[in-house]
Short mmCIF file of C-alpha atoms in Angstrom, two decimals:
data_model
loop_
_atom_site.label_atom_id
_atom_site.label_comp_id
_atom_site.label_asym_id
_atom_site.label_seq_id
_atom_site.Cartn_x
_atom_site.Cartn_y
_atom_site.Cartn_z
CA UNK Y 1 -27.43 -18.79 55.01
CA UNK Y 2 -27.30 -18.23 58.88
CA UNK Y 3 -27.66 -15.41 60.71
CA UNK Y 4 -26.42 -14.60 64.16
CA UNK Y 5 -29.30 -13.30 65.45
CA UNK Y 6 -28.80 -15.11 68.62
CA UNK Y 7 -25.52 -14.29 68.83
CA UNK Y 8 -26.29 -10.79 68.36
CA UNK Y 9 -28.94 -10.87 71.42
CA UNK Y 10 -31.51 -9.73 68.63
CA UNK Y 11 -35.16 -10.56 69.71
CA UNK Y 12 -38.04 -10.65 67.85
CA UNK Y 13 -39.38 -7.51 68.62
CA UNK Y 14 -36.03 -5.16 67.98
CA UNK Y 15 -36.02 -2.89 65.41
CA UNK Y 16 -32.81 -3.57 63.05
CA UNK Y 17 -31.46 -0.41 61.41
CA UNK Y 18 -28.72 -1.63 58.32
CA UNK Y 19 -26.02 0.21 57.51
CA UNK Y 20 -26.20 0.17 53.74
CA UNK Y 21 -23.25 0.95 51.31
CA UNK Y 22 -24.82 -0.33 48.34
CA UNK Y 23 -22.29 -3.36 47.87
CA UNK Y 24 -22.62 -6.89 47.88
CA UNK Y 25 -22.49 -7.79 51.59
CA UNK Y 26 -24.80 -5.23 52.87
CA UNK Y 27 -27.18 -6.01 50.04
CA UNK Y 28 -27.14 -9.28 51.27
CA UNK Y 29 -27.53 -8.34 54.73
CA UNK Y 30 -30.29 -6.51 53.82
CA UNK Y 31 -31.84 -8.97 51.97
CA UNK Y 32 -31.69 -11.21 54.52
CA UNK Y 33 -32.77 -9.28 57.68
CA UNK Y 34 -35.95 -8.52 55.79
CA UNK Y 35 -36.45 -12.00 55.18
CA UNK Y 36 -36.10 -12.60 59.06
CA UNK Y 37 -38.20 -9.96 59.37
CA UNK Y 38 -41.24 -11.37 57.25
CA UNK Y 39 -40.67 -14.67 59.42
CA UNK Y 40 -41.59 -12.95 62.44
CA UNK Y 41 -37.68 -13.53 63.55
CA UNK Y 42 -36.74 -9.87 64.35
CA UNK Y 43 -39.11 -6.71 64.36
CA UNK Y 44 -39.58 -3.81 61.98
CA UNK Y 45 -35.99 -2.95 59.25
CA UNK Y 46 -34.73 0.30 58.87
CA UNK Y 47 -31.83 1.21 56.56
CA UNK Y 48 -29.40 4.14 56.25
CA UNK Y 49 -26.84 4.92 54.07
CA UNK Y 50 -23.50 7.78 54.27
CA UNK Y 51 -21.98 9.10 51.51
CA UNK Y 52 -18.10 9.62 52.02
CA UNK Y 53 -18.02 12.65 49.72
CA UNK Y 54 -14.83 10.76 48.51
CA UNK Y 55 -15.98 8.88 45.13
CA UNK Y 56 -17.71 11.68 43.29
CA UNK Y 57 -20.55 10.08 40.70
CA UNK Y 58 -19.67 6.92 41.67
CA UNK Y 59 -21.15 7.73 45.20
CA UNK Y 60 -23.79 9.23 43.93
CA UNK Y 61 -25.21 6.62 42.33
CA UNK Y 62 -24.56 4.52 45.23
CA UNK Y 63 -26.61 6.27 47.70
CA UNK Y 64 -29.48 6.39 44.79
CA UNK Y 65 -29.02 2.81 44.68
CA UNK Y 66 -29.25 2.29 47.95
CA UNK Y 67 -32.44 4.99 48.15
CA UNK Y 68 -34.17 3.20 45.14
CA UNK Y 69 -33.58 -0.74 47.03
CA UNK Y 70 -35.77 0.70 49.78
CA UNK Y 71 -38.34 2.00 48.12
CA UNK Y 72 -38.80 -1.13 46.09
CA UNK Y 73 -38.52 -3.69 49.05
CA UNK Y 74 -40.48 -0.82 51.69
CA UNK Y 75 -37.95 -0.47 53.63
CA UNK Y 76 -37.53 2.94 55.55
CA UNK Y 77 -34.48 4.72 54.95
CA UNK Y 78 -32.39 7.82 55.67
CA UNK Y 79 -29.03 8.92 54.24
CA UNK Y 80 -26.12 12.12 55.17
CA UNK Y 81 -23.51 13.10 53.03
CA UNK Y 82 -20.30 14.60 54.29
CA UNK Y 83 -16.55 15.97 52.98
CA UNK Y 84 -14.28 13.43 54.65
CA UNK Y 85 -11.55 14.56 53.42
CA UNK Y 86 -12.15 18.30 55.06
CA UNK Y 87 -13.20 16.70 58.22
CA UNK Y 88 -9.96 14.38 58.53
CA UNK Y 89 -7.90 17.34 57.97
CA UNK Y 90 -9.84 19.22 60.72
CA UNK Y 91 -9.67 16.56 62.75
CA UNK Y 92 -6.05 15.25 62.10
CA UNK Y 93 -6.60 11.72 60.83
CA UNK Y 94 -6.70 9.43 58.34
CA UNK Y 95 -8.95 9.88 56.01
CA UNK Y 96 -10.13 5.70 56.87
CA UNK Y 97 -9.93 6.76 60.28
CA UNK Y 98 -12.37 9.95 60.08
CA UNK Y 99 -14.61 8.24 57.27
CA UNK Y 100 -15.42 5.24 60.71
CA UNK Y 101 -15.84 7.93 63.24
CA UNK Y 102 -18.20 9.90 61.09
CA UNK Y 103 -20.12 6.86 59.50
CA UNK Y 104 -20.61 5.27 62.76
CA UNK Y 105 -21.40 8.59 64.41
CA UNK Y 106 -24.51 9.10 61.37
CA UNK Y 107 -25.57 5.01 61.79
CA UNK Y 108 -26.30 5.59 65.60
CA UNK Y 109 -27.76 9.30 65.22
CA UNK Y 110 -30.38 7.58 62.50
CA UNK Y 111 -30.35 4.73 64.90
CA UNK Y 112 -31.89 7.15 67.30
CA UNK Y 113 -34.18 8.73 64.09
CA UNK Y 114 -35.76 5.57 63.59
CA UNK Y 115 -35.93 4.05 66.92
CA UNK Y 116 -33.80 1.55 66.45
CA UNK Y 117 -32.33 -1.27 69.28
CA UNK Y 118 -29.00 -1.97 67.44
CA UNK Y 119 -27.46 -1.27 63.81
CA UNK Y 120 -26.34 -4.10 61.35
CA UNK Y 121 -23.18 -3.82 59.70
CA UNK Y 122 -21.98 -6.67 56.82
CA UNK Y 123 -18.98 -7.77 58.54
CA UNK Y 124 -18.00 -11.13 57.72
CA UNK Y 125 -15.95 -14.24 58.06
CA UNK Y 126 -13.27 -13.24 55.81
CA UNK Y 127 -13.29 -9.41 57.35
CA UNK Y 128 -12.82 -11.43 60.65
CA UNK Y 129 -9.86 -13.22 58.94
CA UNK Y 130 -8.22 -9.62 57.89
CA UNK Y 131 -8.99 -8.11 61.02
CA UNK Y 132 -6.81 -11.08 63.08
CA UNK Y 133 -4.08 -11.01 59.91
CA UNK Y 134 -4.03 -7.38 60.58
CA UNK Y 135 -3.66 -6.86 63.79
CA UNK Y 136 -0.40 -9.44 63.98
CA UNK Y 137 0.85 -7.79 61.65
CA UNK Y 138 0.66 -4.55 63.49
CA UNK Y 139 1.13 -6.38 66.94
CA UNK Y 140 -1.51 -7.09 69.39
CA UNK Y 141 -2.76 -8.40 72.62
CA UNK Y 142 -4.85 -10.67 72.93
CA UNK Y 143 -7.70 -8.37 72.83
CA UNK Y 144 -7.05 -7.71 69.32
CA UNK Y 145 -6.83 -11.13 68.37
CA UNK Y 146 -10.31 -12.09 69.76
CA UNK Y 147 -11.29 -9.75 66.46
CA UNK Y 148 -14.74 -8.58 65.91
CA UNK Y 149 -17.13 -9.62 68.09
CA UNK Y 150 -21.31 -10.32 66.66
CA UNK Y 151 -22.28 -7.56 69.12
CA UNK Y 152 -20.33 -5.01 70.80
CA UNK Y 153 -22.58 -2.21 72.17
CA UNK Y 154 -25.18 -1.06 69.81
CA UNK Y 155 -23.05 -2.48 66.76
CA UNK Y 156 -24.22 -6.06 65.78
CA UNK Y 157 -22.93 -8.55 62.94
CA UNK Y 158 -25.42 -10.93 61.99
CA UNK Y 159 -23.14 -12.33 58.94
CA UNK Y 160 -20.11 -12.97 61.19
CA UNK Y 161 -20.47 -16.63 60.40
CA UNK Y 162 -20.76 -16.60 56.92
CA UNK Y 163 -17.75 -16.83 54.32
CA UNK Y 164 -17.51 -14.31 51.02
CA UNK Y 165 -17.94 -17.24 48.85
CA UNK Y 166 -21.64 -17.69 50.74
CA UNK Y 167 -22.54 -14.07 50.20
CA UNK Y 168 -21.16 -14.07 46.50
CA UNK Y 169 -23.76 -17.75 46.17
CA UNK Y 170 -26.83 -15.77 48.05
CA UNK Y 171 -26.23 -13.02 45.85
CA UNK Y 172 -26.91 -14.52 42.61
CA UNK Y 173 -29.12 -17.17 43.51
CA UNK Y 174 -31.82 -14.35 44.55
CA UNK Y 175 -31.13 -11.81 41.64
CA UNK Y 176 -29.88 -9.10 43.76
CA UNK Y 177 -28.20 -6.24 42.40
CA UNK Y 178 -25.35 -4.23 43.79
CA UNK Y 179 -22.54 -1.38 43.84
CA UNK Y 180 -19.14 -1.73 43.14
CA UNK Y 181 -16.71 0.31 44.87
CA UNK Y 182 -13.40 0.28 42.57
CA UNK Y 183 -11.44 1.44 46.06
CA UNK Y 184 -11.32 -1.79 47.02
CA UNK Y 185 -9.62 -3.23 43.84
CA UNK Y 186 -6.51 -0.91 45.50
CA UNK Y 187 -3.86 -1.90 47.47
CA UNK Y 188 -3.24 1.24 48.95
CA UNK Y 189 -4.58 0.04 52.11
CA UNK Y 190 -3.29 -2.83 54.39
CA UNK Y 191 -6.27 -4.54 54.31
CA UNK Y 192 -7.14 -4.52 50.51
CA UNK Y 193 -3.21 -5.77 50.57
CA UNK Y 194 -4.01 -8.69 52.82
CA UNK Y 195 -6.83 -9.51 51.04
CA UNK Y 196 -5.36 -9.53 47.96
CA UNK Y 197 -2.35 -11.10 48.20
CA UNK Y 198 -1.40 -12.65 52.35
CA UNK Y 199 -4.96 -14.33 52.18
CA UNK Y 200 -4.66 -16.39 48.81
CA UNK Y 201 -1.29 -17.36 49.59
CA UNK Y 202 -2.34 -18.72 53.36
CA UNK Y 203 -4.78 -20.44 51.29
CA UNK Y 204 -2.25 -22.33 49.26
CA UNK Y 205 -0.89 -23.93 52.71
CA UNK Y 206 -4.47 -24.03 54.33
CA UNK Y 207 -7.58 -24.08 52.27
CA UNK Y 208 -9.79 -23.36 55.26
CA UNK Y 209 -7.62 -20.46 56.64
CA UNK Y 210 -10.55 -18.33 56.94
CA UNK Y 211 -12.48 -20.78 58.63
CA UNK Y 212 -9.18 -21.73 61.08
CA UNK Y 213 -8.44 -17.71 61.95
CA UNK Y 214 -12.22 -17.33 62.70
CA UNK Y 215 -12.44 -20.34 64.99
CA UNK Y 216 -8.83 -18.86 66.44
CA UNK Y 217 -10.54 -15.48 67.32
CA UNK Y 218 -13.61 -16.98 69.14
CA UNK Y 219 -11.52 -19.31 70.81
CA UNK Y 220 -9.41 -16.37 71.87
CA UNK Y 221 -12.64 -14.16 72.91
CA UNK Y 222 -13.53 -16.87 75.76
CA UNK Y 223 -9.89 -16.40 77.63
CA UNK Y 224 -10.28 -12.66 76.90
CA UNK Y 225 -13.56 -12.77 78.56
CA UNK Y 226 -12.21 -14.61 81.54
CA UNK Y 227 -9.16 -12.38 81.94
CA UNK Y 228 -11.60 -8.87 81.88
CA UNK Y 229 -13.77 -10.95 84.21
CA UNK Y 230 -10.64 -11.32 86.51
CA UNK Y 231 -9.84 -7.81 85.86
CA UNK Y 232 -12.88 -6.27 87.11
CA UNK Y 233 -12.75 -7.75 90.13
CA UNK Y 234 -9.26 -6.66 90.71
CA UNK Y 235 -10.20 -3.51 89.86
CA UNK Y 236 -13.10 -3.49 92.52
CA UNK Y 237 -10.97 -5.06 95.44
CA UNK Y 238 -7.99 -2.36 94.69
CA UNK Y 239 -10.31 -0.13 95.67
CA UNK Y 240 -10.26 0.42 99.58
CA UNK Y 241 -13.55 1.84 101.18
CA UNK Y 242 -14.19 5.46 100.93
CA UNK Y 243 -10.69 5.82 98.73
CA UNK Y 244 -10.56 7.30 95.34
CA UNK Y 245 -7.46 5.85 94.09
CA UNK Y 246 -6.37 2.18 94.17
CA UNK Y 247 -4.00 0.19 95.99
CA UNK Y 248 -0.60 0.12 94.93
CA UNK Y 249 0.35 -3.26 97.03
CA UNK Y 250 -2.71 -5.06 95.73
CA UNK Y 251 -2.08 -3.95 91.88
CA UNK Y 252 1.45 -5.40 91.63
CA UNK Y 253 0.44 -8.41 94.05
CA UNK Y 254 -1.70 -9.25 90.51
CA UNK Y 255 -0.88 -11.41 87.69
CA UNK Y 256 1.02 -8.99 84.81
CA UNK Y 257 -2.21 -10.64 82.35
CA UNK Y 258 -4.65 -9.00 85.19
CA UNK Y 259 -3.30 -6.12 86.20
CA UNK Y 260 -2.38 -4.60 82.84
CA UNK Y 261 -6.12 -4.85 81.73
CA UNK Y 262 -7.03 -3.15 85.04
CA UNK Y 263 -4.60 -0.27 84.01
CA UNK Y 264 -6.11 -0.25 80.71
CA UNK Y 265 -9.54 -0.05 82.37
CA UNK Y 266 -8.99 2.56 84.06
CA UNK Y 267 -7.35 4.58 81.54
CA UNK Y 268 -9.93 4.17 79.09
CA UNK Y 269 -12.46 5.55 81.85
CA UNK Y 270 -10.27 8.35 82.45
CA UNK Y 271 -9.05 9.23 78.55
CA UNK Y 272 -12.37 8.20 77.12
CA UNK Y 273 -9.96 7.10 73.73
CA UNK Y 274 -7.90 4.67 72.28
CA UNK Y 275 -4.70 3.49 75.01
CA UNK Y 276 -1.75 2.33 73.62
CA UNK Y 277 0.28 -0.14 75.06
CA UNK Y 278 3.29 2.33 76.09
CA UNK Y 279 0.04 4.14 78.47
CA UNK Y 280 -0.20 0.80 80.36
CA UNK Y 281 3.44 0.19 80.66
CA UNK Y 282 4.09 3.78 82.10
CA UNK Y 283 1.57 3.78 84.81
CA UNK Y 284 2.22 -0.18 85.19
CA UNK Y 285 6.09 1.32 86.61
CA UNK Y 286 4.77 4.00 88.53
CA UNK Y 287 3.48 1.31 90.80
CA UNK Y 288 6.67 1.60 91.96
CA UNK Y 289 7.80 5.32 91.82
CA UNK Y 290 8.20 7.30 94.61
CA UNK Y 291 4.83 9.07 96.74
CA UNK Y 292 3.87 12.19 94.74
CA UNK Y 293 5.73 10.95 91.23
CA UNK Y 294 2.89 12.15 89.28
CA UNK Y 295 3.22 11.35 84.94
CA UNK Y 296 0.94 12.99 82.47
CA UNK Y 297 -1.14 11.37 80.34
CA UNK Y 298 -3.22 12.33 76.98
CA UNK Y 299 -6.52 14.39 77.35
CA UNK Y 300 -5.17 17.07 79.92
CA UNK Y 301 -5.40 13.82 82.22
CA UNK Y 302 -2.48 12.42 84.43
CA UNK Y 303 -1.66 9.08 86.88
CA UNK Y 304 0.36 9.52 90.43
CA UNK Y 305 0.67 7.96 93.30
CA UNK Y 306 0.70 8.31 96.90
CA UNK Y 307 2.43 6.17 100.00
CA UNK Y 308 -0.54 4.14 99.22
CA UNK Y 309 -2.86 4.65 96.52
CA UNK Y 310 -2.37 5.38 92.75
CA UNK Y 311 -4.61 7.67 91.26
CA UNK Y 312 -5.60 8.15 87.37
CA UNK Y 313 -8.12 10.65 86.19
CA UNK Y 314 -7.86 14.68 86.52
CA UNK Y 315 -5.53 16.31 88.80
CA UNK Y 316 -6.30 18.21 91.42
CA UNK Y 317 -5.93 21.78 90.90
CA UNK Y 318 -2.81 23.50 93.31
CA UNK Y 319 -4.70 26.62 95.04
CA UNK Y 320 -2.29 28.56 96.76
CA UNK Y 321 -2.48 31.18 99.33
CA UNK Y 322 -1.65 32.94 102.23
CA UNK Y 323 -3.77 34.74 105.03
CA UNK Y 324 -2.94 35.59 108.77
CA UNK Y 325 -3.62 33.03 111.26
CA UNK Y 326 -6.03 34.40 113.92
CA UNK Y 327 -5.79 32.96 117.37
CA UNK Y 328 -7.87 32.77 119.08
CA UNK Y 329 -10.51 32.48 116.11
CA UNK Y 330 -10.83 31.14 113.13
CA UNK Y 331 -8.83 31.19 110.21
CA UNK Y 332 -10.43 30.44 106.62
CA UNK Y 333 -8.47 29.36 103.42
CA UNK Y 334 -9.73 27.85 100.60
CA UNK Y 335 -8.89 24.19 101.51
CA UNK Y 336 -10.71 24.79 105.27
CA UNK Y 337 -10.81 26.29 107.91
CA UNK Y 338 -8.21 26.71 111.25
CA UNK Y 339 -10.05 27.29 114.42
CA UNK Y 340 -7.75 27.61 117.50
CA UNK Y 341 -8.63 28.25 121.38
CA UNK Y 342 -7.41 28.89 124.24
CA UNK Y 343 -7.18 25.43 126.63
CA UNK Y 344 -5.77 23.05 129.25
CA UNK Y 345 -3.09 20.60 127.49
CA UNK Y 346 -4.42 16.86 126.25
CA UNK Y 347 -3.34 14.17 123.81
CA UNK Y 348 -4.59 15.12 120.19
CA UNK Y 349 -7.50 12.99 119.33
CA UNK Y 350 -6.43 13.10 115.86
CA UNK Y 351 -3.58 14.61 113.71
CA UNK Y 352 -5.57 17.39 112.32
CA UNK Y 353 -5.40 18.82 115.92
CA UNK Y 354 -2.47 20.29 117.93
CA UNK Y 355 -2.09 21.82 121.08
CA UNK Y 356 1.19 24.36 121.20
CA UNK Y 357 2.85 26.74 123.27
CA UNK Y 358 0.80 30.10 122.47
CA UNK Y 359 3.61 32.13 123.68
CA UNK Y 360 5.89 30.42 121.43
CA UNK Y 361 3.87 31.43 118.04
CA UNK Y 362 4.76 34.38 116.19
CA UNK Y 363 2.39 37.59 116.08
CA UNK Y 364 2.72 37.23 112.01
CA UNK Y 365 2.54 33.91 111.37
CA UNK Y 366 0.19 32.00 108.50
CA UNK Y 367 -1.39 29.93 107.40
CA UNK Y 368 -0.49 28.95 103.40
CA UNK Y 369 0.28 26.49 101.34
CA UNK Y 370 4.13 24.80 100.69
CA UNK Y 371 6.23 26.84 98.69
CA UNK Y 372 10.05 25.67 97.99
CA UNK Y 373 12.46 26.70 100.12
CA UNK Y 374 9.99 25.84 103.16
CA UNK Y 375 11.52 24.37 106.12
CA UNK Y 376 10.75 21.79 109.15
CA UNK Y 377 12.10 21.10 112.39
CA UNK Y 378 9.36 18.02 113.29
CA UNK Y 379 8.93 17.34 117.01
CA UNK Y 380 11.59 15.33 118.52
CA UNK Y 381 13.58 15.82 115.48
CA UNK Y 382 17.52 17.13 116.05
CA UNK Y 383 17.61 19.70 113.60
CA UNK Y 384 15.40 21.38 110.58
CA UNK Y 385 15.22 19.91 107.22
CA UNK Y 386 13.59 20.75 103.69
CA UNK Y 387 10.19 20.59 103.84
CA UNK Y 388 10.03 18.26 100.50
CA UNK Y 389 12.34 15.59 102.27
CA UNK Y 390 10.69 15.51 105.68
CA UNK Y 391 7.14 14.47 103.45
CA UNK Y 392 9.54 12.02 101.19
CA UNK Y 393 10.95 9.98 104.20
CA UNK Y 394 7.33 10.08 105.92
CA UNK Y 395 5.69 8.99 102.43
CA UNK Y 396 3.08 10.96 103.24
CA UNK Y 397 0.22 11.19 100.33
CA UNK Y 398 -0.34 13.79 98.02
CA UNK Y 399 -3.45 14.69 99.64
CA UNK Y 400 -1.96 15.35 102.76
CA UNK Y 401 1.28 16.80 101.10
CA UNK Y 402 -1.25 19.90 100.25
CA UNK Y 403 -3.09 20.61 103.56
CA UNK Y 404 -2.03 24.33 104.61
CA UNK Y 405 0.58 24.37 106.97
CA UNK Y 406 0.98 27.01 109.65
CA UNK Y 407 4.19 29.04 108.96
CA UNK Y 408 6.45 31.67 110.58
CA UNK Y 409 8.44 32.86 107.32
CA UNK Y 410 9.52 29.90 105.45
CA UNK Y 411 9.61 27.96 108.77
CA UNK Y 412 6.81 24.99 109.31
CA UNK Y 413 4.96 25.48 112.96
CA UNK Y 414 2.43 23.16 112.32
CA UNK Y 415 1.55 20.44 109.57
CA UNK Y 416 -1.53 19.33 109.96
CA UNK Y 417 -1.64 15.23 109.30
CA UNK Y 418 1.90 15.10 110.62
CA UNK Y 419 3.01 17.37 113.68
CA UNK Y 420 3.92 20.21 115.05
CA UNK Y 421 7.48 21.67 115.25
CA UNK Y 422 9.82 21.14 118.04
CA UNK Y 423 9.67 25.32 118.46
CA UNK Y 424 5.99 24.88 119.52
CA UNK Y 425 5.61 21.97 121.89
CA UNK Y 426 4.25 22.21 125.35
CA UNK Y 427 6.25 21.67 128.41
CA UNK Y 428 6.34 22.23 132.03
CA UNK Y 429 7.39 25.88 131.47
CA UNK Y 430 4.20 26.45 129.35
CA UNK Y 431 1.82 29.57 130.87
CA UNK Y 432 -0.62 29.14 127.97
CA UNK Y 433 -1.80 26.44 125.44
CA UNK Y 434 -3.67 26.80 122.31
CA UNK Y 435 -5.75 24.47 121.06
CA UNK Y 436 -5.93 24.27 116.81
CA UNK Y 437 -7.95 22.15 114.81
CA UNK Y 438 -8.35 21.69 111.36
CA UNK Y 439 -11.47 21.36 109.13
CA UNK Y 440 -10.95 20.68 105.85
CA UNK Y 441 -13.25 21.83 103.39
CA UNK Y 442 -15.81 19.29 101.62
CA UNK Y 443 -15.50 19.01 97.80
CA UNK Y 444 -18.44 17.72 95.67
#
């Protein structure tokens, strides 16, 4: 029986830690590993075992099973025992789904116990055949359809390659014991449902169905591989230099196959959890929504975009205020600081400078943050206008939508980014200019 130790990236001198149910594959596996261990093929075999709290006796004696097997073959070995049940109720899932998170969550802690490189689980050819059955039947991408892979992470699956029939052969030609689990004589799951009755009758048109869906999935991985290969350099290039968002041009110049798994990228980095497909599609069409459509997503998380740039991770927090603007002197606020001077009239190097009329501003004026109701007369413009639509027809980014603007009432003197109003230019008439700059305040 093969192993896909290679396959696994498994060297000689890893330590292997099993997870060990007690049943026939991961006896096998077991079994197996310790024989490649005893050929010098991998390095020392650990074993652990979790008990579901879900089976009563019956999982008692499997975990002393499973304690008594490692005794007797030397093999060192750790086990936990949990109430799934409580902890899917806690947790609101499924009691399959919380039984994976917590098993997987013991294997790698015990992993860690024992000093382990990677942890062997007994997946096989005909759990690869399920998985692809059951995710078509559920609908997938083609990420699902690549099925399990022999190593993803620290998980590894040496018996990918090997059919039940092999395991059931192995089994009984070395004498090796096992548990049986009467849950998976049930069809109250999908899978013990495709197992037990979509598999044998694919097998009536196919013999070698297992063999054909397991050749389909690895097939599948390779143009999955390629396409995330694609995707990551997107993802790199739709990043301009010293930006933290990407570009919205260069995402929907992609290929839909591309850019979608850059979106899911990126949402998986900002969620850190499962996306679904209506995620993707969502922030896939706010490619194209209007600067400063912002839509929120799972995890306290949200996606928006800017004139340029779409962003996807935490918003920024709004920090309003209001405090007099001193001039000459310095003004602080919490998003920088406003430091204005008297001096002789020149072109702004820059638009987060201004020079104005001084004896046009206001002895009250401030400097805040947008509020509704706010209005803007722009220079050169014919008339005032709502704040909100003077930003919307300038598409100016969010970033810039929430620099503090210098106010008289609800009346806009001076945006910095943009302009100043008409109210405060500087002509001939002019006794005195001041000169205002603004600093904006570095964030870590």
């Amino acid at each position: 029986m093969r192993l896909l130790l290679t396959e696994c990236e498994i060297l000689p001198q890893h330590t292997v830690l099993v997870g060990l149910s007690g049943g026939i594959d991961s006896v096998v596996l077991l079994h197996a590993l310790r024989a490649a261990a005893q050929q010098g093929r991998i390095g020392a075999l650990t074993a652990a075992h979790y008990h579901h709290g879900l089976r009563g006796a019956a999982a008692d004696a499997d975990e002393a099973f499973c304690r008594s097997l490692c005794a007797a073959w030397n093999i060192p070995f750790c086990s936990e025992r949990a109430d799934v049940r409580a902890e899917a109720a806690r947790r609101r899932l499924s009691v399959e789904a919380a039984a994976r998170e917590l098993r997987y969550d013991f294997l790698r802690r015990a992993a860690r116990r024992f000093g382990a490189d990677c942890i062997a689980v007994a997946h096989h050819m005909d759990d690869q055949a399920e998985t692809v059955l059951l995710h078509l039947i559920r609908g997938s991408g083609l990420s699902g359809l690549t099925g399990m892979r022999p190593r993803n992470g620290d998980i590894v699956r040496p018996l990918l390659g090997v059919q039940r029939c092999e395991i059931e052969a192995y089994a009984a030609g070395n004498g090796l014991g096992y548990c049986t689990d009467e849950t998976n004589a049930s069809d109250e799951m999908l899978r013990n449902r495709v197992r037990h009755t979509l598999l044998p009758v694919l097998k009536t048109l196919n013999p070698r169905i297992v063999e054909r869906l397991a050749s389909t999935a690895e097939l599948l991985s390779a143009d999955e591989d390629c396409l995330q290969a694609l995707a990551r350099a997107a993802a790199e290039a739709a990043v301009p230099e010293g930006e933290d968002g990407m570009d919205r041009a260069v995402l929907r110049s992609l290929e839909p196959s591309v850019r979608t798994r850059v979106l899911r990228r990126e949402l998986l980095l900002a969620q850190q959890g499962d996306v679904e497909r209506r995620d993707i599609d969502r922030v896939d069409a706010l490619l194209a929504g209007q600067t400063g459509t912002r839509i929120e997503l799972r995890g306290g998380k949200a996606a928006w975009v800017d004139s340029r740039l779409l962003h996807i991770g935490t918003p920024p927090e709004p920090r309003e205020f209001s405090v007099p603007f001193i001039a000459p002197g310095t003004t602080g606020t919490p998003a920088g600081t406003i430091r204005s001077e008297q001096a002789g009239f020149r072109r702004p190097a820059h638009a987060l400078e201004a020079y104005v009329d001084f004896d046009a501003l206001p002895p009250d004026a401030v400097v805040r943050t947008r509020r509704a109701g706010d209005r803007f007369r722009p220079l050169g413009a014919p008339g005032a206008r709502k704040l909100s639509d003077v930003m919307t027809d300038r598409k100016l980014p969010a970033a810039q939508r929430d620099l503090p603007l210098l106010c008289d009432g609800a009346e806009v003197l001076w945006m910095p980014g943009y302009t100043i109003a008409e109210r405060m230019k500087v002509t001939p008439q002019t006794k005195r200019v001041l000169h205002i700059i603004f600093e904006e305040e570095k964030r870590e």
